[in-house]
PDB file of C-alpha atoms in Angstrom:
ATOM      1  CA  MET E   1      84.245-124.128 -33.143  1.00 94.00           C
ATOM      2  CA  LEU E   2      84.982-120.662 -33.944  1.00 97.00           C
ATOM      3  CA  THR E   3      81.826-118.498 -33.991  1.00 97.00           C
ATOM      4  CA  LEU E   4      81.121-114.647 -34.784  1.00 97.00           C
ATOM      5  CA  GLU E   5      77.680-113.612 -33.470  1.00 97.00           C
ATOM      6  CA  ASN E   6      76.243-110.239 -34.783  1.00 97.00           C
ATOM      7  CA  ILE E   7      79.372-108.537 -35.320  1.00 97.00           C
ATOM      8  CA  LYS E   8      79.320-105.067 -36.221  1.00 97.00           C
ATOM      9  CA  TYR E   9      82.414-102.650 -36.992  1.00 96.00           C
ATOM     10  CA  SER E  10      82.576 -99.133 -37.829  1.00 95.00           C
ATOM     11  CA  ARG E  11      85.665 -96.899 -38.637  1.00 90.00           C
ATOM     12  CA  ASN E  12      85.390 -93.100 -39.126  1.00 89.00           C
ATOM     13  CA  SER E  13      81.768 -93.143 -38.511  1.00 88.00           C
ATOM     14  CA  LYS E  14      81.455 -95.624 -41.403  1.00 91.00           C
ATOM     15  CA  GLU E  15      79.754 -99.003 -40.888  1.00 94.00           C
ATOM     16  CA  ILE E  16      81.705-101.479 -42.435  1.00 94.00           C
ATOM     17  CA  ILE E  17      80.524-104.894 -41.120  1.00 96.00           C
ATOM     18  CA  LYS E  18      76.856-104.872 -40.354  1.00 95.00           C
ATOM     19  CA  GLY E  19      75.700-107.775 -38.227  1.00 96.00           C
ATOM     20  CA  VAL E  20      77.595-110.682 -39.344  1.00 96.00           C
ATOM     21  CA  ASN E  21      76.971-114.318 -38.192  1.00 97.00           C
ATOM     22  CA  ILE E  22      79.382-116.884 -38.970  1.00 96.00           C
ATOM     23  CA  SER E  23      80.722-120.243 -37.905  1.00 96.00           C
ATOM     24  CA  PHE E  24      83.758-122.142 -38.491  1.00 97.00           C
ATOM     25  CA  GLU E  25      84.700-125.703 -37.625  1.00 94.00           C
ATOM     26  CA  GLU E  26      88.111-127.190 -37.062  1.00 92.00           C
ATOM     27  CA  GLU E  27      89.148-129.706 -39.669  1.00 93.00           C
ATOM     28  CA  LYS E  28      87.022-128.001 -42.309  1.00 96.00           C
ATOM     29  CA  ILE E  29      87.778-125.390 -45.148  1.00 97.00           C
ATOM     30  CA  THR E  30      85.575-122.489 -45.025  1.00 97.00           C
ATOM     31  CA  SER E  31      85.575-119.791 -47.750  1.00 96.00           C
ATOM     32  CA  ILE E  32      84.465-116.221 -47.532  1.00 95.00           C
ATOM     33  CA  ILE E  33      83.744-115.021 -50.878  1.00 92.00           C
ATOM     34  CA  GLY E  34      83.155-111.438 -52.286  1.00 87.00           C
ATOM     35  CA  SER E  35      84.484-108.673 -54.385  1.00 83.00           C
ATOM     36  CA  ASN E  36      87.259-106.463 -53.343  1.00 81.00           C
ATOM     37  CA  GLY E  37      85.955-103.817 -51.030  1.00 84.00           C
ATOM     38  CA  VAL E  38      83.054-105.700 -49.293  1.00 88.00           C
ATOM     39  CA  GLY E  39      84.717-106.141 -46.096  1.00 90.00           C
ATOM     40  CA  LYS E  40      86.387-109.637 -46.025  1.00 90.00           C
ATOM     41  CA  SER E  41      89.710-108.489 -44.928  1.00 90.00           C
ATOM     42  CA  THR E  42      88.097-106.422 -42.145  1.00 94.00           C
ATOM     43  CA  LEU E  43      86.277-109.542 -41.083  1.00 94.00           C
ATOM     44  CA  ALA E  44      89.915-111.501 -41.151  1.00 94.00           C
ATOM     45  CA  TYR E  45      91.430-108.616 -38.911  1.00 95.00           C
ATOM     46  CA  ILE E  46      88.439-108.720 -36.461  1.00 96.00           C
ATOM     47  CA  ILE E  47      88.826-112.471 -36.184  1.00 96.00           C
ATOM     48  CA  MET E  48      92.356-112.187 -35.435  1.00 96.00           C
ATOM     49  CA  GLY E  49      92.041-109.516 -32.938  1.00 95.00           C
ATOM     50  CA  LEU E  50      94.091-106.533 -34.513  1.00 94.00           C
ATOM     51  CA  SER E  51      93.901-103.544 -32.007  1.00 90.00           C
ATOM     52  CA  ASP E  52      92.170-101.298 -34.341  1.00 91.00           C
ATOM     53  CA  TYR E  53      89.436-103.620 -35.299  1.00 95.00           C
ATOM     54  CA  LYS E  54      87.617-104.451 -32.219  1.00 94.00           C
ATOM     55  CA  PRO E  55      83.774-104.679 -33.049  1.00 95.00           C
ATOM     56  CA  ASN E  56      81.582-102.053 -31.815  1.00 94.00           C
ATOM     57  CA  GLU E  57      78.891-104.975 -31.203  1.00 96.00           C
ATOM     58  CA  GLY E  58      78.690-108.563 -31.241  1.00 97.00           C
ATOM     59  CA  LYS E  59      80.610-111.456 -29.679  1.00 97.00           C
ATOM     60  CA  ILE E  60      83.392-113.838 -30.781  1.00 98.00           C
ATOM     61  CA  TYR E  61      83.582-117.356 -29.526  1.00 98.00           C
ATOM     62  CA  LEU E  62      86.196-120.007 -29.567  1.00 97.00           C
ATOM     63  CA  ASP E  63      84.791-123.328 -28.178  1.00 93.00           C
ATOM     64  CA  ASP E  64      82.156-121.531 -26.155  1.00 89.00           C
ATOM     65  CA  ASN E  65      84.674-119.211 -24.639  1.00 95.00           C
ATOM     66  CA  ASP E  66      84.134-115.400 -25.023  1.00 97.00           C
ATOM     67  CA  ILE E  67      87.339-114.084 -26.787  1.00 97.00           C
ATOM     68  CA  THR E  68      85.852-110.917 -28.057  1.00 96.00           C
ATOM     69  CA  ASN E  69      88.190-108.909 -25.723  1.00 95.00           C
ATOM     70  CA  PHE E  70      91.160-110.787 -26.243  1.00 96.00           C
ATOM     71  CA  SER E  71      94.244-109.420 -27.885  1.00 95.00           C
ATOM     72  CA  ILE E  72      95.940-110.707 -30.872  1.00 95.00           C
ATOM     73  CA  THR E  73      98.597-112.250 -28.881  1.00 94.00           C
ATOM     74  CA  ASP E  74      96.278-114.264 -26.543  1.00 96.00           C
ATOM     75  CA  ARG E  75      94.393-115.308 -29.593  1.00 96.00           C
ATOM     76  CA  ALA E  76      97.433-116.609 -31.282  1.00 94.00           C
ATOM     77  CA  ARG E  77      98.141-118.642 -28.114  1.00 95.00           C
ATOM     78  CA  LEU E  78      94.849-120.111 -28.409  1.00 96.00           C
ATOM     79  CA  GLY E  79      95.792-121.312 -31.807  1.00 96.00           C
ATOM     80  CA  ILE E  80      94.332-118.552 -34.086  1.00 97.00           C
ATOM     81  CA  SER E  81      96.759-117.430 -36.734  1.00 95.00           C
ATOM     82  CA  LEU E  82      96.645-115.015 -39.787  1.00 94.00           C
ATOM     83  CA  LEU E  83      98.361-115.472 -43.219  1.00 89.00           C
ATOM     84  CA  TRP E  84      98.950-111.839 -44.252  1.00 74.00           C
ATOM     85  CA  GLN E  85      98.467-110.635 -47.678  1.00 66.00           C
ATOM     86  CA  GLU E  86     101.793-108.929 -47.677  1.00 65.00           C
ATOM     87  CA  PRO E  87     104.278-110.989 -45.681  1.00 62.00           C
ATOM     88  CA  ALA E  88     107.063-109.179 -43.595  1.00 66.00           C
ATOM     89  CA  ARG E  89     110.791-108.928 -44.029  1.00 68.00           C
ATOM     90  CA  PHE E  90     113.351-109.950 -41.382  1.00 71.00           C
ATOM     91  CA  GLU E  91     116.795-108.461 -42.382  1.00 74.00           C
ATOM     92  CA  GLY E  92     119.711-110.636 -41.086  1.00 79.00           C
ATOM     93  CA  LEU E  93     117.235-113.468 -40.200  1.00 88.00           C
ATOM     94  CA  SER E  94     117.625-116.893 -42.179  1.00 92.00           C
ATOM     95  CA  VAL E  95     114.781-118.943 -43.425  1.00 94.00           C
ATOM     96  CA  LYS E  96     115.932-121.696 -41.065  1.00 95.00           C
ATOM     97  CA  ASN E  97     115.944-119.606 -37.981  1.00 93.00           C
ATOM     98  CA  TYR E  98     112.850-117.786 -38.914  1.00 91.00           C
ATOM     99  CA  LEU E  99     111.156-121.267 -39.255  1.00 94.00           C
ATOM    100  CA  SER E 100     112.518-122.900 -36.311  1.00 93.00           C
ATOM    101  CA  LEU E 101     110.510-120.601 -33.919  1.00 82.00           C
ATOM    102  CA  GLY E 102     113.285-120.063 -31.684  1.00 77.00           C
ATOM    103  CA  GLY E 103     114.501-123.758 -31.828  1.00 82.00           C
ATOM    104  CA  LYS E 104     111.220-125.144 -31.327  1.00 87.00           C
ATOM    105  CA  ILE E 105     110.713-126.752 -34.594  1.00 92.00           C
ATOM    106  CA  LYS E 106     112.756-129.597 -35.935  1.00 94.00           C
ATOM    107  CA  LEU E 107     114.873-129.633 -39.102  1.00 95.00           C
ATOM    108  CA  ASP E 108     113.101-132.402 -40.827  1.00 96.00           C
ATOM    109  CA  ASP E 109     109.552-130.556 -40.164  1.00 96.00           C
ATOM    110  CA  ILE E 110     110.992-127.300 -41.565  1.00 96.00           C
ATOM    111  CA  LYS E 111     112.205-129.160 -44.674  1.00 97.00           C
ATOM    112  CA  GLU E 112     108.747-130.699 -45.075  1.00 96.00           C
ATOM    113  CA  ALA E 113     107.102-127.321 -44.912  1.00 96.00           C
ATOM    114  CA  LEU E 114     109.413-125.776 -47.341  1.00 96.00           C
ATOM    115  CA  ASN E 115     108.811-128.781 -49.733  1.00 96.00           C
ATOM    116  CA  LEU E 116     104.967-128.254 -49.351  1.00 94.00           C
ATOM    117  CA  VAL E 117     105.441-124.634 -50.607  1.00 93.00           C
ATOM    118  CA  ARG E 118     107.761-125.793 -53.296  1.00 94.00           C
ATOM    119  CA  LEU E 119     110.824-124.246 -52.061  1.00 95.00           C
ATOM    120  CA  ASN E 120     114.055-126.395 -52.206  1.00 97.00           C
ATOM    121  CA  PRO E 121     115.277-126.814 -48.532  1.00 97.00           C
ATOM    122  CA  ASP E 122     118.812-127.066 -49.900  1.00 96.00           C
ATOM    123  CA  VAL E 123     118.680-123.631 -51.658  1.00 96.00           C
ATOM    124  CA  TYR E 124     116.349-121.837 -49.034  1.00 96.00           C
ATOM    125  CA  LEU E 125     117.470-122.626 -45.623  1.00 96.00           C
ATOM    126  CA  SER E 126     120.377-120.596 -45.715  1.00 94.00           C
ATOM    127  CA  ARG E 127     118.569-117.632 -47.504  1.00 94.00           C
ATOM    128  CA  PHE E 128     117.543-114.559 -45.662  1.00 91.00           C
ATOM    129  CA  VAL E 129     114.225-113.321 -45.164  1.00 88.00           C
ATOM    130  CA  ASP E 130     114.858-109.950 -46.498  1.00 85.00           C
ATOM    131  CA  LYS E 131     114.498-107.798 -49.654  1.00 85.00           C
ATOM    132  CA  LYS E 132     116.485-110.508 -51.675  1.00 88.00           C
ATOM    133  CA  LEU E 133     113.807-112.661 -51.534  1.00 88.00           C
ATOM    134  CA  SER E 134     110.826-111.862 -54.032  1.00 87.00           C
ATOM    135  CA  GLY E 135     107.312-111.187 -52.863  1.00 82.00           C
ATOM    136  CA  GLY E 136     106.353-114.628 -54.016  1.00 85.00           C
ATOM    137  CA  GLU E 137     109.258-116.325 -52.097  1.00 89.00           C
ATOM    138  CA  ARG E 138     108.516-114.519 -48.892  1.00 87.00           C
ATOM    139  CA  LYS E 139     104.966-115.521 -49.237  1.00 86.00           C
ATOM    140  CA  ARG E 140     105.836-119.144 -49.498  1.00 90.00           C
ATOM    141  CA  VAL E 141     107.958-118.912 -46.381  1.00 91.00           C
ATOM    142  CA  GLU E 142     105.186-117.357 -44.539  1.00 90.00           C
ATOM    143  CA  ILE E 143     102.952-120.080 -45.491  1.00 92.00           C
ATOM    144  CA  ALA E 144     105.485-122.651 -44.331  1.00 94.00           C
ATOM    145  CA  SER E 145     105.669-120.916 -41.055  1.00 93.00           C
ATOM    146  CA  CYS E 146     101.896-121.216 -40.607  1.00 92.00           C
ATOM    147  CA  ILE E 147     101.954-124.766 -41.526  1.00 94.00           C
ATOM    148  CA  LEU E 148     104.719-125.315 -38.528  1.00 94.00           C
ATOM    149  CA  LEU E 149     102.526-123.577 -36.086  1.00 92.00           C
ATOM    150  CA  LYS E 150      99.752-126.330 -36.546  1.00 94.00           C
ATOM    151  CA  PRO E 151      96.897-123.787 -35.522  1.00 95.00           C
ATOM    152  CA  LYS E 152      93.535-124.593 -34.664  1.00 97.00           C
ATOM    153  CA  PHE E 153      92.400-122.105 -37.345  1.00 97.00           C
ATOM    154  CA  LEU E 154      94.350-120.312 -39.888  1.00 97.00           C
ATOM    155  CA  ILE E 155      92.838-117.421 -41.628  1.00 96.00           C
ATOM    156  CA  MET E 156      94.221-117.125 -45.167  1.00 94.00           C
ATOM    157  CA  ASP E 157      93.539-113.775 -46.485  1.00 90.00           C
ATOM    158  CA  GLU E 158      93.873-113.652 -50.315  1.00 86.00           C
ATOM    159  CA  PRO E 159      96.547-116.615 -50.062  1.00 85.00           C
ATOM    160  CA  ASP E 160      97.413-116.404 -53.768  1.00 78.00           C
ATOM    161  CA  SER E 161      98.444-112.796 -53.697  1.00 76.00           C
ATOM    162  CA  GLY E 162     101.847-112.343 -54.486  1.00 68.00           C
ATOM    163  CA  ILE E 163     102.197-115.873 -56.006  1.00 71.00           C
ATOM    164  CA  ASP E 164     102.052-116.724 -59.774  1.00 67.00           C
ATOM    165  CA  LEU E 165      98.915-118.151 -61.331  1.00 60.00           C
ATOM    166  CA  MET E 166     100.696-121.627 -61.764  1.00 58.00           C
ATOM    167  CA  SER E 167     100.924-122.173 -58.172  1.00 81.00           C
ATOM    168  CA  LEU E 168      97.210-121.958 -57.420  1.00 85.00           C
ATOM    169  CA  ASP E 169      97.324-125.684 -57.015  1.00 88.00           C
ATOM    170  CA  MET E 170     100.028-125.345 -54.327  1.00 90.00           C
ATOM    171  CA  ILE E 171      97.422-123.191 -52.419  1.00 91.00           C
ATOM    172  CA  VAL E 172      94.912-125.865 -52.722  1.00 92.00           C
ATOM    173  CA  ASP E 173      97.469-128.613 -51.411  1.00 93.00           C
ATOM    174  CA  ILE E 174      98.239-126.687 -48.513  1.00 94.00           C
ATOM    175  CA  MET E 175      94.779-126.035 -47.524  1.00 95.00           C
ATOM    176  CA  LYS E 176      94.105-129.644 -47.675  1.00 95.00           C
ATOM    177  CA  HIS E 177      97.223-130.555 -45.915  1.00 95.00           C
ATOM    178  CA  LEU E 178      95.929-128.239 -43.057  1.00 96.00           C
ATOM    179  CA  LYS E 179      92.669-129.904 -43.220  1.00 96.00           C
ATOM    180  CA  GLU E 180      94.025-133.248 -42.735  1.00 95.00           C
ATOM    181  CA  ASN E 181      95.980-132.096 -39.743  1.00 94.00           C
ATOM    182  CA  ASP E 182      93.199-130.960 -37.911  1.00 94.00           C
ATOM    183  CA  THR E 183      93.380-127.161 -38.705  1.00 96.00           C
ATOM    184  CA  GLY E 184      90.093-125.224 -39.573  1.00 97.00           C
ATOM    185  CA  VAL E 185      90.954-123.097 -42.831  1.00 97.00           C
ATOM    186  CA  ILE E 186      89.285-119.867 -43.262  1.00 97.00           C
ATOM    187  CA  VAL E 187      90.303-118.741 -46.882  1.00 96.00           C
ATOM    188  CA  ILE E 188      89.370-115.257 -48.035  1.00 93.00           C
ATOM    189  CA  THR E 189      89.277-115.126 -51.798  1.00 88.00           C
ATOM    190  CA  HIS E 190      87.635-113.991 -54.845  1.00 82.00           C
ATOM    191  CA  ARG E 191      88.995-116.821 -56.885  1.00 83.00           C
ATOM    192  CA  GLU E 192      87.008-119.805 -57.689  1.00 86.00           C
ATOM    193  CA  GLU E 193      89.678-122.018 -58.251  1.00 87.00           C
ATOM    194  CA  ILE E 194      90.482-121.763 -54.575  1.00 89.00           C
ATOM    195  CA  ALA E 195      86.874-121.332 -53.085  1.00 91.00           C
ATOM    196  CA  ASN E 196      85.817-124.480 -55.051  1.00 92.00           C
ATOM    197  CA  HIS E 197      87.790-126.687 -52.512  1.00 94.00           C
ATOM    198  CA  SER E 198      85.829-125.443 -49.576  1.00 95.00           C
ATOM    199  CA  ASP E 199      83.445-127.546 -47.249  1.00 96.00           C
ATOM    200  CA  TYR E 200      81.113-124.426 -46.839  1.00 96.00           C
ATOM    201  CA  SER E 201      80.998-120.946 -48.189  1.00 96.00           C
ATOM    202  CA  TYR E 202      79.899-117.385 -47.090  1.00 96.00           C
ATOM    203  CA  LEU E 203      79.288-114.646 -49.711  1.00 94.00           C
ATOM    204  CA  ILE E 204      79.945-111.133 -48.515  1.00 93.00           C
ATOM    205  CA  CYS E 205      78.686-108.068 -49.835  1.00 91.00           C
ATOM    206  CA  ASP E 206      78.417-104.605 -48.276  1.00 90.00           C
ATOM    207  CA  GLY E 207      79.428-105.931 -44.897  1.00 93.00           C
ATOM    208  CA  ARG E 208      76.804-108.520 -44.619  1.00 94.00           C
ATOM    209  CA  VAL E 209      76.400-112.082 -45.325  1.00 95.00           C
ATOM    210  CA  LEU E 210      74.384-112.282 -48.475  1.00 92.00           C
ATOM    211  CA  LYS E 211      74.393-116.169 -48.647  1.00 93.00           C
ATOM    212  CA  SER E 212      75.683-119.189 -47.358  1.00 95.00           C
ATOM    213  CA  GLY E 213      75.916-122.800 -48.231  1.00 94.00           C
ATOM    214  CA  ALA E 214      77.739-125.501 -50.368  1.00 94.00           C
ATOM    215  CA  CYS E 215      80.589-123.645 -52.382  1.00 91.00           C
ATOM    216  CA  SER E 216      79.172-124.542 -55.548  1.00 91.00           C
ATOM    217  CA  ASP E 217      75.812-122.844 -54.880  1.00 92.00           C
ATOM    218  CA  ILE E 218      77.432-119.691 -53.588  1.00 92.00           C
ATOM    219  CA  ILE E 219      79.784-119.588 -56.952  1.00 89.00           C
ATOM    220  CA  ASP E 220      76.776-120.268 -59.190  1.00 89.00           C
ATOM    221  CA  TYR E 221      74.863-117.410 -57.218  1.00 89.00           C
ATOM    222  CA  TYR E 222      77.959-114.961 -57.559  1.00 84.00           C
ATOM    223  CA  ARG E 223      78.108-115.776 -61.407  1.00 83.00           C
ATOM    224  CA  SER E 224      74.567-115.089 -61.927  1.00 83.00           C
ATOM    225  CA  THR E 225      74.010-112.374 -59.583  1.00 80.00           C
ATOM    226  CA  CYS E 226      76.931-110.215 -58.245  1.00 74.00           C
ATOM    227  CA  ASP E 227      78.962-110.275 -61.580  1.00 66.00           C
ATOM    228  CA  VAL E 228      75.848-108.404 -63.022  1.00 66.00           C
ATOM    229  CA  CYS E 229      74.903-106.317 -60.075  1.00 69.00           C
ATOM    230  CA  ASP E 230      75.009-102.559 -60.781  1.00 62.00           C
ATOM    231  CA  ASN E 231      74.927-101.894 -57.118  1.00 59.00           C
ATOM    232  CA  VAL E 232      78.757-102.172 -56.262  1.00 55.00           C
ATOM    233  CA  ASN E 233      79.407-103.374 -52.941  1.00 59.00           C
ATOM    234  CA  THR E 234      75.615-103.004 -52.198  1.00 61.00           C
ATOM    235  CA  PRO E 235      73.210-105.744 -52.686  1.00 57.00           C
ATOM    236  CA  LYS E 236      69.801-105.181 -54.215  1.00 55.00           C
ATOM    237  CA  GLU E 237      67.089-105.017 -51.697  1.00 48.00           C
ATOM    238  CA  GLN E 238      65.328-108.005 -53.054  1.00 39.00           C
ATOM    239  CA  GLU E 239      68.601-110.107 -52.846  1.00 40.00           C
ATOM    240  CA  ILE E 240      69.467-109.403 -49.165  1.00 34.00           C
TER     241      ILE E 240
END
């Protein structure tokens, strides 16, 4: 279990996250839903432990262990990983070498991961993770690397970013694959097509949890309330 208790975060004297309480389970897909600019990615960075995203208040627990002050490296060692919206480039490093994690990963497993992200291993193993790969190709390679890490929890921040709409079903298949292999998936999205496959959902607005529950209920609420709300990023008082 990964738990955030009363997390508050401010930057440049502006309060961005305002007392968030959220729990995530292994072998479950949990979605964090909300419009752009409501604090979803900030929450992802706080969970991952980026140096500029230490909460001002609150605690983060992994299996009852307080990891609030753990570095990003320490959290990665404990099995927390983040799929970045914008994947990195590594000039001179082949896809095969990048995915092998220093020779720790078997070639058959690398091929399986590439097939899952719908990149032909015969074509891509010898390609390089550089500017010759499109943004969508690099994103798929990054997803493959996350699959091979087999983390306890994988934060997928807008996983369809940079990938064409026809590949949304690929994202869903990967989420299900991770879940079946005991990974807790935390998917941050504003797309119903992705969120619909969650076991549980949280709706975020103005740095707060506005509502939580079954994904279908959250999406219905989002359509009926958030889509027509005049208060951009700020919920009406009666809806808090």
